Amino acid sequence: MSPQGVGETWEDDTHRVALVTGAARGLGACIAGRLYDKGYRVALTDLDAESAAGAAAELDPSGEHTVGLALDVRDKDAFARVRDRLVGRWGAVHVLVNNAGHSKVEPLMHITAESFGSVVATNLNGTFFGCQVFGAYFAERGYGRIVNIGSLAGQNGGTATGAHYAAAKGGVATLTKVFARELGPHGVTVNAIAPGPQDLPVVRETVDPETLARTEAMIPVGRLGRPGFVADMAVLLAAEHADTVTGACWDVNGGLFMR
Ligand SMILES: NC(=O)c1ccc[n+]([C@@H]2O[C@H](COP(=O)([O-])OP(=O)(O)OC[C@H]3O[C@@H](n4cnc5c(N)ncnc54)[C@H](O)[C@@H]3O)[C@@H](O)[C@H]2O)c1
């Protein structure tokens, strides 16, 4: 029996094409980097074309295997435009990582309708549009991998982050299951990763060192998560032989939430 098991072919993921949203910095940039290291052609997208292009050039200065593009995830048509551009350039897209997100620390009873709508638009609508546009495209081709970046906040209601963010991330977990069921028969898997607090710029920028130390002390493993590991999880879920994992949510929270 081959190491892969009977009847399995683990095809090389080299030269597959992946799109990562919110990839100009933080976790998105890290996921894009791991996919690039694995041999993918990677589209790094973000609100601002210039910062996306900068992150893309950092990975591949030749510009042959990466591209940086503007994609505001609140705009469904933007997903379609980027899809068409990538198909024109590289022939197809195989992987979508819905990573773009933002949180706002606001007291529950003071969250305005505007603020609630804005946080939900990026974190939840964005994931919905990405799954819809690329889900349809992948299903038509009979192959695709979608990885949604959720959050521990979506599972436990959140602590440091706002109610809007926690609610939106809870919605991301639900959408993951709904799209997984719809797309499973068409060769498309849809999974989520739910990170707890990670050692990322946004955490160090917004949480003061004292609070951060208290937070770390509350985590059973005693430290913030490693973004590189989350990125490796995304790469694994994006792989061709990950075809029997769908509708799942993989937790990376240092033991803060066990189920
Ligand atoms: N940092 C953590 O500890 C942590 C924990 C759990 C989940 N997450 C999730 O991981 C993902 C990445 O977080 P991060 O820590 O790297 O955050 P970050 O703020 O450093 O990066 C987010 C990126 O998304 C982009 N973005 C924001 N709104 C966008 C929009 N409308 N369209 C396109 N791009 C947009 C930003 O410009 C930025 O480049 C998010 O979904 C976040 O909710 C992070």
mmCIF file of N, CA and C in Angstrom, residues 1 10 27 41 45 59 65 77 86 98 104 108 138 149 157 176 183 185 206 211 230 233 239 250:
data_model
loop_
_atom_site.group_PDB
_atom_site.id
_atom_site.type_symbol
_atom_site.label_atom_id
_atom_site.label_comp_id
_atom_site.label_asym_id
_atom_site.label_seq_id
_atom_site.Cartn_x
_atom_site.Cartn_y
_atom_site.Cartn_z
ATOM 1 N N MET A 1 0.851 -1.200 0.000
ATOM 2 C CA MET A 1 0.000 0.000 0.000
ATOM 3 C C MET A 1 0.886 1.250 0.000
ATOM 4 N N TRP A 10 -2.269 11.857 -4.239
ATOM 5 C CA TRP A 10 -2.042 13.186 -3.659
ATOM 6 C C TRP A 10 -1.335 14.000 -4.708
ATOM 7 N N LEU A 27 -2.475 38.120 9.605
ATOM 8 C CA LEU A 27 -2.679 36.700 9.320
ATOM 9 C C LEU A 27 -2.816 36.425 7.816
ATOM 10 N N ARG A 41 0.375 29.880 -6.913
ATOM 11 C CA ARG A 41 0.318 31.259 -7.388
ATOM 12 C C ARG A 41 -0.705 31.944 -6.491
ATOM 13 N N THR A 45 -5.145 40.164 -1.821
ATOM 14 C CA THR A 45 -6.079 41.264 -2.040
ATOM 15 C C THR A 45 -6.330 41.992 -0.732
ATOM 16 N N LEU A 59 6.706 38.947 -1.414
ATOM 17 C CA LEU A 59 6.799 37.491 -1.565
ATOM 18 C C LEU A 59 7.550 37.113 -2.843
ATOM 19 N N HIS A 65 4.585 34.940 -9.717
ATOM 20 C CA HIS A 65 3.718 34.006 -8.990
ATOM 21 C C HIS A 65 2.814 34.656 -7.954
ATOM 22 N N ASP A 77 -19.516 42.389 -6.301
ATOM 23 C CA ASP A 77 -19.003 42.481 -7.677
ATOM 24 C C ASP A 77 -17.478 42.476 -7.721
ATOM 25 N N LEU A 86 -8.068 36.886 -12.441
ATOM 26 C CA LEU A 86 -7.148 35.778 -12.151
ATOM 27 C C LEU A 86 -7.298 34.657 -13.172
ATOM 28 N N ASN A 98 -11.120 33.326 2.885
ATOM 29 C CA ASN A 98 -11.842 34.510 3.356
ATOM 30 C C ASN A 98 -11.259 34.921 4.699
ATOM 31 N N LYS A 104 -13.901 45.922 16.588
ATOM 32 C CA LYS A 104 -13.917 47.209 17.281
ATOM 33 C C LYS A 104 -14.241 46.919 18.725
ATOM 34 N N LEU A 108 -21.029 47.012 24.802
ATOM 35 C CA LEU A 108 -22.221 46.423 24.188
ATOM 36 C C LEU A 108 -23.367 47.418 23.994
ATOM 37 N N PHE A 138 -16.346 27.520 -8.432
ATOM 38 C CA PHE A 138 -15.688 26.238 -8.140
ATOM 39 C C PHE A 138 -16.626 25.073 -8.491
ATOM 40 N N ILE A 149 -11.846 32.325 7.761
ATOM 41 C CA ILE A 149 -11.230 32.609 9.059
ATOM 42 C C ILE A 149 -12.305 33.146 10.006
ATOM 43 N N GLY A 157 -18.691 34.079 22.339
ATOM 44 C CA GLY A 157 -19.270 35.409 22.530
ATOM 45 C C GLY A 157 -18.233 36.501 22.655
ATOM 46 N N THR A 176 -20.268 28.596 6.957
ATOM 47 C CA THR A 176 -19.324 27.542 6.561
ATOM 48 C C THR A 176 -20.069 26.215 6.386
ATOM 49 N N LEU A 183 -22.156 22.732 -1.454
ATOM 50 C CA LEU A 183 -21.094 22.571 -2.462
ATOM 51 C C LEU A 183 -20.401 21.217 -2.410
ATOM 52 N N PRO A 185 -21.308 18.110 -2.932
ATOM 53 C CA PRO A 185 -21.483 17.212 -4.077
ATOM 54 C C PRO A 185 -20.757 17.678 -5.338
ATOM 55 N N THR A 206 -3.361 47.037 19.715
ATOM 56 C CA THR A 206 -4.598 47.489 20.363
ATOM 57 C C THR A 206 -4.712 47.097 21.833
ATOM 58 N N THR A 211 -2.512 44.334 29.967
ATOM 59 C CA THR A 211 -3.700 43.522 29.651
ATOM 60 C C THR A 211 -3.283 42.273 28.867
ATOM 61 N N VAL A 230 -1.588 28.731 12.185
ATOM 62 C CA VAL A 230 -2.915 28.936 11.591
ATOM 63 C C VAL A 230 -2.791 28.899 10.066
ATOM 64 N N MET A 233 -2.486 25.455 8.852
ATOM 65 C CA MET A 233 -3.811 24.803 8.849
ATOM 66 C C MET A 233 -4.577 25.158 7.578
ATOM 67 N N ALA A 239 -5.508 21.843 0.569
ATOM 68 C CA ALA A 239 -4.848 20.819 -0.238
ATOM 69 C C ALA A 239 -5.868 19.924 -0.950
ATOM 70 N N TRP A 250 -11.856 24.253 12.743
ATOM 71 C CA TRP A 250 -10.664 23.848 13.499
ATOM 72 C C TRP A 250 -10.280 24.956 14.481
#
